[in-house]
mmCIF file of N, CA and C in Angstrom:
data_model
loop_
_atom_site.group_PDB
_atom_site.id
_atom_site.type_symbol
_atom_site.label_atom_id
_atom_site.label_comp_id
_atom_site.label_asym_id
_atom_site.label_seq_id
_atom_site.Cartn_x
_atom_site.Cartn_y
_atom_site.Cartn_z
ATOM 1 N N UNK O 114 120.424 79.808 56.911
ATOM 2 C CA UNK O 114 120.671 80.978 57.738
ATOM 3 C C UNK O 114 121.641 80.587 58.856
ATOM 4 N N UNK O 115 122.390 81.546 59.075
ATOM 5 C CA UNK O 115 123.546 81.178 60.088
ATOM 6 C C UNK O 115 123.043 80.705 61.408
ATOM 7 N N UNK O 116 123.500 80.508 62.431
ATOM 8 C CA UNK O 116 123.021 80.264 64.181
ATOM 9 C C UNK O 116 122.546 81.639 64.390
ATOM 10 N N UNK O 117 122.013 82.075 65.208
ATOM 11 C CA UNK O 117 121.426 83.247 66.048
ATOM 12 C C UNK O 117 121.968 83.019 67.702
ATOM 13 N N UNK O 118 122.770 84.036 68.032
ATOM 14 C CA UNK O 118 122.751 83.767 69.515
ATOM 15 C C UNK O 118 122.919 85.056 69.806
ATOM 16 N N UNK O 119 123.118 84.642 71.201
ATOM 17 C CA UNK O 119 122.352 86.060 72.218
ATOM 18 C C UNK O 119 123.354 87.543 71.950
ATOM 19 N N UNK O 120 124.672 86.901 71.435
ATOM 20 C CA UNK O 120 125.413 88.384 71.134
ATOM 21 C C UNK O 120 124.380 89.046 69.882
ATOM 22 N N UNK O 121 124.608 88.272 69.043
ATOM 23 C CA UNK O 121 123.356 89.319 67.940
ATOM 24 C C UNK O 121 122.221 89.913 68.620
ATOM 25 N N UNK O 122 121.639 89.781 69.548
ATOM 26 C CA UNK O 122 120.677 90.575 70.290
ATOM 27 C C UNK O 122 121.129 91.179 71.690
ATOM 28 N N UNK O 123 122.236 91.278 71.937
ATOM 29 C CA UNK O 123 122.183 92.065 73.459
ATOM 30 C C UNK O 123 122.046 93.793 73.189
ATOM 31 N N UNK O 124 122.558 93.700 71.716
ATOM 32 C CA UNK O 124 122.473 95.516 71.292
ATOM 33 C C UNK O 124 121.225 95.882 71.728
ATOM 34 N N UNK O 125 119.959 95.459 71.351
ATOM 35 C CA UNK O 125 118.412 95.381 71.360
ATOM 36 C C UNK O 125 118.327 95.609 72.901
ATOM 37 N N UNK O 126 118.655 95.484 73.648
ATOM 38 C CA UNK O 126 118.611 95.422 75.073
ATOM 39 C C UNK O 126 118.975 96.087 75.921
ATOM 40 N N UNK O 127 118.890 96.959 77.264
ATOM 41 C CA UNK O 127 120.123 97.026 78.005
ATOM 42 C C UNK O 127 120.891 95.801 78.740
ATOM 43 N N UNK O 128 120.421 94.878 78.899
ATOM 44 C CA UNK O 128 120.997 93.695 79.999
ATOM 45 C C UNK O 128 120.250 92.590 79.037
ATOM 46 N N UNK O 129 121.386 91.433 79.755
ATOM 47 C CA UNK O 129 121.258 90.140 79.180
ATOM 48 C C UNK O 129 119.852 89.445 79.843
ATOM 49 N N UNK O 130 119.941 89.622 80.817
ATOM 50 C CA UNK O 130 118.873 89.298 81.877
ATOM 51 C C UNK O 130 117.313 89.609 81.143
ATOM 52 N N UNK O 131 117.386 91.150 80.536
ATOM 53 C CA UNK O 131 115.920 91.245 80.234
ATOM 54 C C UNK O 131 115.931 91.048 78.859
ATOM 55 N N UNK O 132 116.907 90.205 77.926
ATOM 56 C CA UNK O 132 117.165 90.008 76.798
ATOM 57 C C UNK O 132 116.610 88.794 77.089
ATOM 58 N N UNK O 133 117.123 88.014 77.785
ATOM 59 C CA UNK O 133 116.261 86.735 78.064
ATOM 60 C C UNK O 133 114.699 86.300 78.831
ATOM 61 N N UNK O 134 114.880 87.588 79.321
ATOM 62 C CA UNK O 134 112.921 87.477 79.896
ATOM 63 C C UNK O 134 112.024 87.758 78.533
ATOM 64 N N UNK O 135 112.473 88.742 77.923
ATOM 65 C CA UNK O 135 111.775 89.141 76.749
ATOM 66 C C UNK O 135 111.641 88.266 75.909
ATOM 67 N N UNK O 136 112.676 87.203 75.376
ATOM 68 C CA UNK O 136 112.636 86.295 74.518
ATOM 69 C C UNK O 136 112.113 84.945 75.066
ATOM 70 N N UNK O 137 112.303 84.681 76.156
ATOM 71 C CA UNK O 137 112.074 83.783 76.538
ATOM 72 C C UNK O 137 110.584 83.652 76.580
ATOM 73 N N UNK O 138 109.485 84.877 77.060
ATOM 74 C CA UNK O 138 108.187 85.043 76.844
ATOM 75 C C UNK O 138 107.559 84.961 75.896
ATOM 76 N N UNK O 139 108.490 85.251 74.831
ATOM 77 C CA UNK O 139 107.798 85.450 73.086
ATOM 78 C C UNK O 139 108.251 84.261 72.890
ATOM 79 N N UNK O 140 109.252 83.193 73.290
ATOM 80 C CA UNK O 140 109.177 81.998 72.459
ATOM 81 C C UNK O 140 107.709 81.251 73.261
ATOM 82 N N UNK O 141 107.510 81.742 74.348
ATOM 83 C CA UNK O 141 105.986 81.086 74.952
ATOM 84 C C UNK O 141 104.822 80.998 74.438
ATOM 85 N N UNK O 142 104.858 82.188 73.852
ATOM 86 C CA UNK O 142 103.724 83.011 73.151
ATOM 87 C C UNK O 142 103.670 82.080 71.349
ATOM 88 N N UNK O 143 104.842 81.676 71.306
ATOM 89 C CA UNK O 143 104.967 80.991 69.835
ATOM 90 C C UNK O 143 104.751 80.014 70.159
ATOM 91 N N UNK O 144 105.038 79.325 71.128
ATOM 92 C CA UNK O 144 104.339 78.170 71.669
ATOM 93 C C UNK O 144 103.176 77.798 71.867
ATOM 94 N N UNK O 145 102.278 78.886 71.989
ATOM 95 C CA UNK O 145 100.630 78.814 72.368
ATOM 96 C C UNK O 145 100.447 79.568 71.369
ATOM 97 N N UNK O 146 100.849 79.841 70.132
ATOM 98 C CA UNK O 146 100.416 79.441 68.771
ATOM 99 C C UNK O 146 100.279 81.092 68.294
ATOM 100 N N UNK O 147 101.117 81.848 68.499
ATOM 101 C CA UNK O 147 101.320 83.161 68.124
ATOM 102 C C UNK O 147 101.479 83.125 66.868
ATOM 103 N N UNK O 148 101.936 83.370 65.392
ATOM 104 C CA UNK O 148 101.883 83.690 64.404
ATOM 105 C C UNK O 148 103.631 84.135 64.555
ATOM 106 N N UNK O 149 104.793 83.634 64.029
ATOM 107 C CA UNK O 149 105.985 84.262 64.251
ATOM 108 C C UNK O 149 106.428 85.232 62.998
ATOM 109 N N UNK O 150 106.608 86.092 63.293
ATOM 110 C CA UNK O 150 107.012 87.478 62.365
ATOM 111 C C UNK O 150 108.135 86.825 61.037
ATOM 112 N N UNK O 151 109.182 86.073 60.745
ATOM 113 C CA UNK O 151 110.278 85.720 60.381
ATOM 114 C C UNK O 151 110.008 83.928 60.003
ATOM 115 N N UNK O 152 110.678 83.610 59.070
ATOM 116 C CA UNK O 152 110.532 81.971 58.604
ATOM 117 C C UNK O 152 110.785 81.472 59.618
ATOM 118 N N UNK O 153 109.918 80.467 59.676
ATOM 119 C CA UNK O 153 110.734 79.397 60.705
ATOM 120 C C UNK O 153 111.330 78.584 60.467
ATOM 121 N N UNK O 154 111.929 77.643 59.105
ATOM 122 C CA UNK O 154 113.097 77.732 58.876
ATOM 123 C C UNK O 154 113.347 75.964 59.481
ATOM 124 N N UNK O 155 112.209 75.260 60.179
ATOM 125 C CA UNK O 155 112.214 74.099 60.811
ATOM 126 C C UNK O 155 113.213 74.817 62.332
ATOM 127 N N UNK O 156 113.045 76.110 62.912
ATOM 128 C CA UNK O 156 113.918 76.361 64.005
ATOM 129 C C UNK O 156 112.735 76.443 65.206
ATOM 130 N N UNK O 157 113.514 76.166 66.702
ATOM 131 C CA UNK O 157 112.793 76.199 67.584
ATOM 132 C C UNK O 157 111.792 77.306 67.868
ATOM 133 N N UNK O 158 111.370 77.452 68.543
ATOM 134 C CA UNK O 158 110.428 78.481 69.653
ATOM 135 C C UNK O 158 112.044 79.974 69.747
ATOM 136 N N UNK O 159 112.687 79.160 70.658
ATOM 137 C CA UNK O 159 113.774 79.723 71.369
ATOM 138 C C UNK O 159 114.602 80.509 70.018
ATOM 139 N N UNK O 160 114.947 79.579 69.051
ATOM 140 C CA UNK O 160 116.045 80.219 68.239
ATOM 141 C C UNK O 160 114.796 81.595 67.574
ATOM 142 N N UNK O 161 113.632 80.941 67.060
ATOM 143 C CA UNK O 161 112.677 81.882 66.288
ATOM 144 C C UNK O 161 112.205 83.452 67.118
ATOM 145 N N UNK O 162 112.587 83.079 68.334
ATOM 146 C CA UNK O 162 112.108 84.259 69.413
ATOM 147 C C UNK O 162 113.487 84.919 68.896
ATOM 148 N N UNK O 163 114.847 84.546 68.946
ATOM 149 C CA UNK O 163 115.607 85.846 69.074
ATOM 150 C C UNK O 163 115.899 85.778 67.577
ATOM 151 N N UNK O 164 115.666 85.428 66.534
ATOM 152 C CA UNK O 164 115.606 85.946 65.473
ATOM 153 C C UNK O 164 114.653 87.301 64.882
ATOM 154 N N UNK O 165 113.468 86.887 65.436
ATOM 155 C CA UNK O 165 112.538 88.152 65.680
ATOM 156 C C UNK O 165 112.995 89.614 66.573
ATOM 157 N N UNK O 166 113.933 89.174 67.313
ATOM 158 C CA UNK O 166 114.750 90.536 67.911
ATOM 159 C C UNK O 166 115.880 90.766 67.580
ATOM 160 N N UNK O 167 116.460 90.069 66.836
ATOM 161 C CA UNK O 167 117.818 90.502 66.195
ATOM 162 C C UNK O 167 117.414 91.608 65.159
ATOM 163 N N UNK O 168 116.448 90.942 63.983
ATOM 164 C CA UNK O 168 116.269 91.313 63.004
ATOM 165 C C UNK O 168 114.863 92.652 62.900
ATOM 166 N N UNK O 169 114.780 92.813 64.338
ATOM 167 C CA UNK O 169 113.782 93.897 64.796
ATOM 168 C C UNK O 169 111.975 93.565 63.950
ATOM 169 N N UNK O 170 111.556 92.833 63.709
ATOM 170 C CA UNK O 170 110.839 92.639 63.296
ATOM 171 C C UNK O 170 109.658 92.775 64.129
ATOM 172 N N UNK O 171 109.711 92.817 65.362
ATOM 173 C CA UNK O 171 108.912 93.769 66.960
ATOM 174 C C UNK O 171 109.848 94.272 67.073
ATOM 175 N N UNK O 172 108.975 95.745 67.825
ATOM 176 C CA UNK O 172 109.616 96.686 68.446
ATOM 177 C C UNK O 172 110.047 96.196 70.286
ATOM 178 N N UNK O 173 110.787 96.820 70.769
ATOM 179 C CA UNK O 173 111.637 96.403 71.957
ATOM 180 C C UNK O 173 110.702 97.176 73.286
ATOM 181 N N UNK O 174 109.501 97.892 72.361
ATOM 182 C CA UNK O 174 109.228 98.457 73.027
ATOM 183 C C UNK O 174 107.402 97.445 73.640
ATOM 184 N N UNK O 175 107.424 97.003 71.846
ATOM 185 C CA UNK O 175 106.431 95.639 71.989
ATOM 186 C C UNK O 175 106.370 94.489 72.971
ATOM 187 N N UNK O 176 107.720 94.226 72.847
ATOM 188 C CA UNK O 176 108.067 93.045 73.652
ATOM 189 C C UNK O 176 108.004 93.159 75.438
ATOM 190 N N UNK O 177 108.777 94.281 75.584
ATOM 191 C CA UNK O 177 108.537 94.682 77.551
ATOM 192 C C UNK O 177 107.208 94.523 77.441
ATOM 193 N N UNK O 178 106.169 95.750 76.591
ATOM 194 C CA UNK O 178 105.269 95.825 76.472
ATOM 195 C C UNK O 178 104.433 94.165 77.049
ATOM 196 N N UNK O 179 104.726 93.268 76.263
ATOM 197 C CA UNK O 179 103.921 91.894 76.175
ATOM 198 C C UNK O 179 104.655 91.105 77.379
ATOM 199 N N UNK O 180 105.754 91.452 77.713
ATOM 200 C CA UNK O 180 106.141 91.015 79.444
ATOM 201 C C UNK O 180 105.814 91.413 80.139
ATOM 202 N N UNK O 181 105.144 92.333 80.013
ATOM 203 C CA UNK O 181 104.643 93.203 81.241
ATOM 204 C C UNK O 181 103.272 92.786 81.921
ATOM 205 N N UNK O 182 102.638 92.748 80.350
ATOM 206 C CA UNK O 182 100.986 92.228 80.554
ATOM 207 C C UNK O 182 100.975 90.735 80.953
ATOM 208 N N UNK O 183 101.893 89.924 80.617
ATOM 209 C CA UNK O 183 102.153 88.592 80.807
ATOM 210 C C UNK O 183 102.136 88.868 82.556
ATOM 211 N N UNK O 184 102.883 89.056 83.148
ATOM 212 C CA UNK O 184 102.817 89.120 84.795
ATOM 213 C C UNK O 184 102.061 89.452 85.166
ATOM 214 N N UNK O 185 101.681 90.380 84.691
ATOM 215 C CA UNK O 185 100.375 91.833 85.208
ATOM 216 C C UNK O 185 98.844 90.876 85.727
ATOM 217 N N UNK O 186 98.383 90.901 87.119
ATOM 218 C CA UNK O 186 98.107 90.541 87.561
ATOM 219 C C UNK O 186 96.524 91.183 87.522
ATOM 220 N N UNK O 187 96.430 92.387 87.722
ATOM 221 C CA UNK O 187 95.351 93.285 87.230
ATOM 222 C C UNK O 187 95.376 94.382 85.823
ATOM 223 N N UNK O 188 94.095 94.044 85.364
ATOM 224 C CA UNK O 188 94.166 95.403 83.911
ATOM 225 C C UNK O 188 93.702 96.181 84.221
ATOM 226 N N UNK O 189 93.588 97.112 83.768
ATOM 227 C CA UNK O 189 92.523 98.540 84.304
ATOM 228 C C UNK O 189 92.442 99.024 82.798
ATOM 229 N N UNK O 190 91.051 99.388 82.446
ATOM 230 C CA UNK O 190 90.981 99.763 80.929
ATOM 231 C C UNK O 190 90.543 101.479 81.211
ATOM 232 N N UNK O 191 90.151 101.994 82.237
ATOM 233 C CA UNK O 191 89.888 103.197 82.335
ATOM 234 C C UNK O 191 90.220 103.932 84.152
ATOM 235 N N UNK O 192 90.381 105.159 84.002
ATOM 236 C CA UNK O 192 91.145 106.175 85.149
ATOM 237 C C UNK O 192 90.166 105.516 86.315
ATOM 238 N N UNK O 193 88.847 105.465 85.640
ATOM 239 C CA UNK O 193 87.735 105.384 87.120
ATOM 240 C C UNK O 193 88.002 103.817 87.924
ATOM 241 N N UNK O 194 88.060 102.539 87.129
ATOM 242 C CA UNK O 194 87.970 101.426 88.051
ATOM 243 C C UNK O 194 89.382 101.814 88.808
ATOM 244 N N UNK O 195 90.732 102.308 88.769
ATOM 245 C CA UNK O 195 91.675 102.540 89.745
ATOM 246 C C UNK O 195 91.235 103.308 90.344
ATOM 247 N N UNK O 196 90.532 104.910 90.375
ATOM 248 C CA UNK O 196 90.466 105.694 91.215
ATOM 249 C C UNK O 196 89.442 104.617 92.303
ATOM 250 N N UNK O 197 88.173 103.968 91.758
ATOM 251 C CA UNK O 197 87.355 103.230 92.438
ATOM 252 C C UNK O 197 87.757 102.122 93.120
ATOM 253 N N UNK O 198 89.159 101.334 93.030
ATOM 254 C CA UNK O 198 89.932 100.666 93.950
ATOM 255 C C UNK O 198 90.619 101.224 94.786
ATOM 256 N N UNK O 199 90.643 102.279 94.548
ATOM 257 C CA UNK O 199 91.724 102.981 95.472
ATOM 258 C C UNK O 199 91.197 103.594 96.646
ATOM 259 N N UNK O 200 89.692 103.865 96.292
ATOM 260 C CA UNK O 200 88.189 104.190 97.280
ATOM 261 C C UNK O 200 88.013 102.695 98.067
ATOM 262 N N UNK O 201 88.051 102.346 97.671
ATOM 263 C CA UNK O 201 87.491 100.764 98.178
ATOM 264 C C UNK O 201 88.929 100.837 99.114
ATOM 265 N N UNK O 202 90.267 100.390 99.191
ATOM 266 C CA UNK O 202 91.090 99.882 99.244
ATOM 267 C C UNK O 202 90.938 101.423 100.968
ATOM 268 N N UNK O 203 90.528 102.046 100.898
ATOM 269 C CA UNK O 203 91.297 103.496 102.092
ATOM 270 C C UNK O 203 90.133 103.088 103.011
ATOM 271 N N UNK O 204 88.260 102.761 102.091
ATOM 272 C CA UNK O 204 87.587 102.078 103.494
ATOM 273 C C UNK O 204 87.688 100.824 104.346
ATOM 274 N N UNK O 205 88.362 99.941 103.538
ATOM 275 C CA UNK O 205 88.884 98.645 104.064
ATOM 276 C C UNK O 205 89.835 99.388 105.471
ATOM 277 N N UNK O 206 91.029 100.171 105.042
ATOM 278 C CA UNK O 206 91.794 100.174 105.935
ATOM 279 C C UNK O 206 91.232 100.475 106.874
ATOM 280 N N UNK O 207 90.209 102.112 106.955
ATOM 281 C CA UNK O 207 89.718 102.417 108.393
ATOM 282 C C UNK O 207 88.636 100.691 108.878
ATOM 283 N N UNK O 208 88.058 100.282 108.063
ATOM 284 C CA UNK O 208 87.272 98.693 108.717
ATOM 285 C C UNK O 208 88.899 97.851 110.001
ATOM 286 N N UNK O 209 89.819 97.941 109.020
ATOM 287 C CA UNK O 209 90.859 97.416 109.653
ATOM 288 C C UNK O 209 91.391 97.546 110.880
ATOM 289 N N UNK O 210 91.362 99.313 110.989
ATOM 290 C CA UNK O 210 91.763 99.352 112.194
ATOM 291 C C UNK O 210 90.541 99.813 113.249
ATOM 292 N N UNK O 211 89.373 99.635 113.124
ATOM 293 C CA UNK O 211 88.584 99.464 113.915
ATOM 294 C C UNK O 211 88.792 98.207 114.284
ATOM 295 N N UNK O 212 88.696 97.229 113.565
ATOM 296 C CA UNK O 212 88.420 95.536 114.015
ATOM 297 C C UNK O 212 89.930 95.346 114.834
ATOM 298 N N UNK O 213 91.141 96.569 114.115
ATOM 299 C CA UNK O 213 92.294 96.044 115.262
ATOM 300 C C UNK O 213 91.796 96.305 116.551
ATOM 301 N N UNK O 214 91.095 97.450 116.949
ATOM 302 C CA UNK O 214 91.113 97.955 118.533
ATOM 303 C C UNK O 214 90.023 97.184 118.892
ATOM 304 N N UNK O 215 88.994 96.835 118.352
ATOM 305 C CA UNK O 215 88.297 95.949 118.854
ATOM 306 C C UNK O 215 88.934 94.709 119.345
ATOM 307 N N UNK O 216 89.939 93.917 118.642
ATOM 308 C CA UNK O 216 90.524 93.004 119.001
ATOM 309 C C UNK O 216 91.081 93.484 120.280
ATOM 310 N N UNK O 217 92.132 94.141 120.512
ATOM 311 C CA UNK O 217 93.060 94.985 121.279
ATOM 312 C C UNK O 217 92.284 94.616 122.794
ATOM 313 N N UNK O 218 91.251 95.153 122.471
ATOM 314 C CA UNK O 218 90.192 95.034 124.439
ATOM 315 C C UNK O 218 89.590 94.030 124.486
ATOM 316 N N UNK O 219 89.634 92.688 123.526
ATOM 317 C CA UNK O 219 88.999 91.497 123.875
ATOM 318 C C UNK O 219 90.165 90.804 124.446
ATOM 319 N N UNK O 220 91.748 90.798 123.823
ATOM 320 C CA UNK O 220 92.734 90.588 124.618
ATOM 321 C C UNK O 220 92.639 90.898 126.024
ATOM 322 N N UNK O 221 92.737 92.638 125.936
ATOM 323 C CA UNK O 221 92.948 93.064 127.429
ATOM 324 C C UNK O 221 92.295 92.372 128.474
ATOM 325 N N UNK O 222 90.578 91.666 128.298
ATOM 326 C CA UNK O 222 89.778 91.142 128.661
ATOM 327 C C UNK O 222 90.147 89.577 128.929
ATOM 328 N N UNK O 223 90.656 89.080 128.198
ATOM 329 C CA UNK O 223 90.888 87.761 128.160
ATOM 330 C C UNK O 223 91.517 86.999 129.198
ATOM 331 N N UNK O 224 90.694 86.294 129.806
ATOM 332 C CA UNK O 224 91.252 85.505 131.458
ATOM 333 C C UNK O 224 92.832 85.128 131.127
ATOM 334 N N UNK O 225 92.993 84.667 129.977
ATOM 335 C CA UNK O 225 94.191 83.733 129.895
ATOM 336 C C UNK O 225 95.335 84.389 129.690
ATOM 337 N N UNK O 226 94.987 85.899 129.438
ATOM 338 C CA UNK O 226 95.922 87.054 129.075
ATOM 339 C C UNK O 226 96.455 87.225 130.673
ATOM 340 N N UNK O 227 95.671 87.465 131.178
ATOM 341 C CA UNK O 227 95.636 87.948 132.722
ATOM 342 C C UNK O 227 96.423 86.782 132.986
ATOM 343 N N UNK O 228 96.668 85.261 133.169
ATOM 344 C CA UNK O 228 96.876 84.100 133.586
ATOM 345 C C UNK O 228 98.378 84.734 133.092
ATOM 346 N N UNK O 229 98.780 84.679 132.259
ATOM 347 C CA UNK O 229 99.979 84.709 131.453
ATOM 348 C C UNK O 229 100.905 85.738 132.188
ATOM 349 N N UNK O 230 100.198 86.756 132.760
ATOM 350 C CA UNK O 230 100.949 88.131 133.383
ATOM 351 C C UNK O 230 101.272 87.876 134.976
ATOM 352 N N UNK O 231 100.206 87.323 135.477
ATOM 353 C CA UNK O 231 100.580 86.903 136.538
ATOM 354 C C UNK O 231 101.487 85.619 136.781
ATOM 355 N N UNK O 232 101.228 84.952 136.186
ATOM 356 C CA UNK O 232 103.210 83.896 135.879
ATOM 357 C C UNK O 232 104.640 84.603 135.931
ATOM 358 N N UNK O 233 104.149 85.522 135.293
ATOM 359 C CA UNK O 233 105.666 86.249 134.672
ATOM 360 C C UNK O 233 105.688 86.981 136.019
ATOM 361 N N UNK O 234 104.742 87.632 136.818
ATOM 362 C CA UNK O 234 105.191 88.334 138.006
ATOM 363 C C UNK O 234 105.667 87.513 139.033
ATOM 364 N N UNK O 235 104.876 86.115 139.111
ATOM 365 C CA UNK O 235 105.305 85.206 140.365
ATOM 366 C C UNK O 235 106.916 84.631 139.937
ATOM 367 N N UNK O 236 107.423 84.758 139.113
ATOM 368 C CA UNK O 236 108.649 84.347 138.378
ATOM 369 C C UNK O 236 109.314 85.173 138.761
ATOM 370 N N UNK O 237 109.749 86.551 138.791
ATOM 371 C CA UNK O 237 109.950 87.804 138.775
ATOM 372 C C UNK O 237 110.285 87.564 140.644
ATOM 373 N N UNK O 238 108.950 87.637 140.719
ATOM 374 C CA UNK O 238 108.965 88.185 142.592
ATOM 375 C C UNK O 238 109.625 86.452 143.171
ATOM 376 N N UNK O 239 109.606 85.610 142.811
ATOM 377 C CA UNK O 239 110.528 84.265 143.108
ATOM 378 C C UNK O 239 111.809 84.700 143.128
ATOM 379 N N UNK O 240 112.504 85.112 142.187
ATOM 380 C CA UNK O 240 113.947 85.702 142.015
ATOM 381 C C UNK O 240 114.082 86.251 142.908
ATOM 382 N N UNK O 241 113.285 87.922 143.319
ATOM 383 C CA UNK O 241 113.905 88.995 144.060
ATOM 384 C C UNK O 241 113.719 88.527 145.568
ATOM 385 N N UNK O 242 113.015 87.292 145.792
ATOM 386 C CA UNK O 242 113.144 87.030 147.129
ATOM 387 C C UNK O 242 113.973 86.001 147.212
ATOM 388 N N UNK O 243 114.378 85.344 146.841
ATOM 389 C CA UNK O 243 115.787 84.195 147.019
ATOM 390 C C UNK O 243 116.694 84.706 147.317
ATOM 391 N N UNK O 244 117.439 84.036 148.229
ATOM 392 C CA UNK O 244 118.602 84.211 148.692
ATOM 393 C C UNK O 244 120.162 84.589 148.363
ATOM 394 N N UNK O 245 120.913 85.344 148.138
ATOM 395 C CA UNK O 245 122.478 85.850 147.515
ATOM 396 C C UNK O 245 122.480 84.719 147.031
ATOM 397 N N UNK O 246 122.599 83.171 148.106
ATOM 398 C CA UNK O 246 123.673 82.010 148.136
ATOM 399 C C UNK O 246 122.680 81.294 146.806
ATOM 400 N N UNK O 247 121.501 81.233 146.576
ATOM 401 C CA UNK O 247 120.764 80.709 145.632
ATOM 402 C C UNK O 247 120.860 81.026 144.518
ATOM 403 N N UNK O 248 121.232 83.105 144.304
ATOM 404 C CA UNK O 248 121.685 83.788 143.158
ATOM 405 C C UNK O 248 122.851 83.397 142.584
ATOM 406 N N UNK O 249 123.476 82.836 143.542
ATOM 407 C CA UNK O 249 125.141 82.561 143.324
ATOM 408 C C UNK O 249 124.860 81.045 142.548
ATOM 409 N N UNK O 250 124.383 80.069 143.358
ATOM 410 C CA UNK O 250 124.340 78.481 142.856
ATOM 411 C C UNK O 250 123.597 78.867 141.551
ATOM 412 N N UNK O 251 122.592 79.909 140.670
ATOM 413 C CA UNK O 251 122.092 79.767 139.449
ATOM 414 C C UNK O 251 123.092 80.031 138.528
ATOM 415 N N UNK O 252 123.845 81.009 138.767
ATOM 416 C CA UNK O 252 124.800 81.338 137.754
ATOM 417 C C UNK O 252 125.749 80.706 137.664
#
């Protein structure tokens, strides 16, 4: 059988980019012992992945399909566990911003907060009482 390269498969594709995520995943998948659609011919992972998309032997729609789930970080097999994260996920936030304002007045409270403000004023009121000739020697 002749070479296989990526021009025989960019038709299959819109972009080269997801011509190579797609294949590049399915030669993974042949790697961890997938079953490959097409002879293998003594050919790699890599060449056997885009022979399987040249020659359409998966659909293009299979393959995103199996990149997709490959990343996919969470499954959801039914409407309710999302609607039920999505419940969970709106009481967290109000928990959130209670515990922000709670934080908020342990600051306000905080000696060292206070320490910090009064620096910046004695800094402040140092300047506006110094002298022109002192304003002049800083700059």
């Amino acid at each position: 059988m002749a070479r296989i390269t990526v021009e025989d498969c960019i038709d299959k594709f819109p972009s080269r980019f997801e011509l190579v995520l797609v294949a590049s995943n399915r030669a993974r998948k042949l790697y961890s012992g997938e079953n490959p659609t097409v002879e293998i011919d003594n050919d790699k992972n890599t060449v056997i992945a885009l022979r399987e998309i040249a020659e359409e032997t998966l659909t293009t729609e299979q393959l995103k399909n199996d990149l997709i789930e490959e990343y996919q970080t969470n499954t959801f097999s039914e409407d309710e566990e999302i609607s039920e994260i999505e419940d969970n996920s709106d009481e967290s936030e109000a928990g959130d911003n209670e515990l922000n304002s709670s934080e908020i007045q342990e600051n306000n409270e905080d000696p060292n907060n206070h320490s910090e403000n009064t620096n910046i004023e004695t800094a402040q009121d140092n300047l506006e009482n110094s002298s022109d000739d002192e304003k002049v020697q800083d700059i």
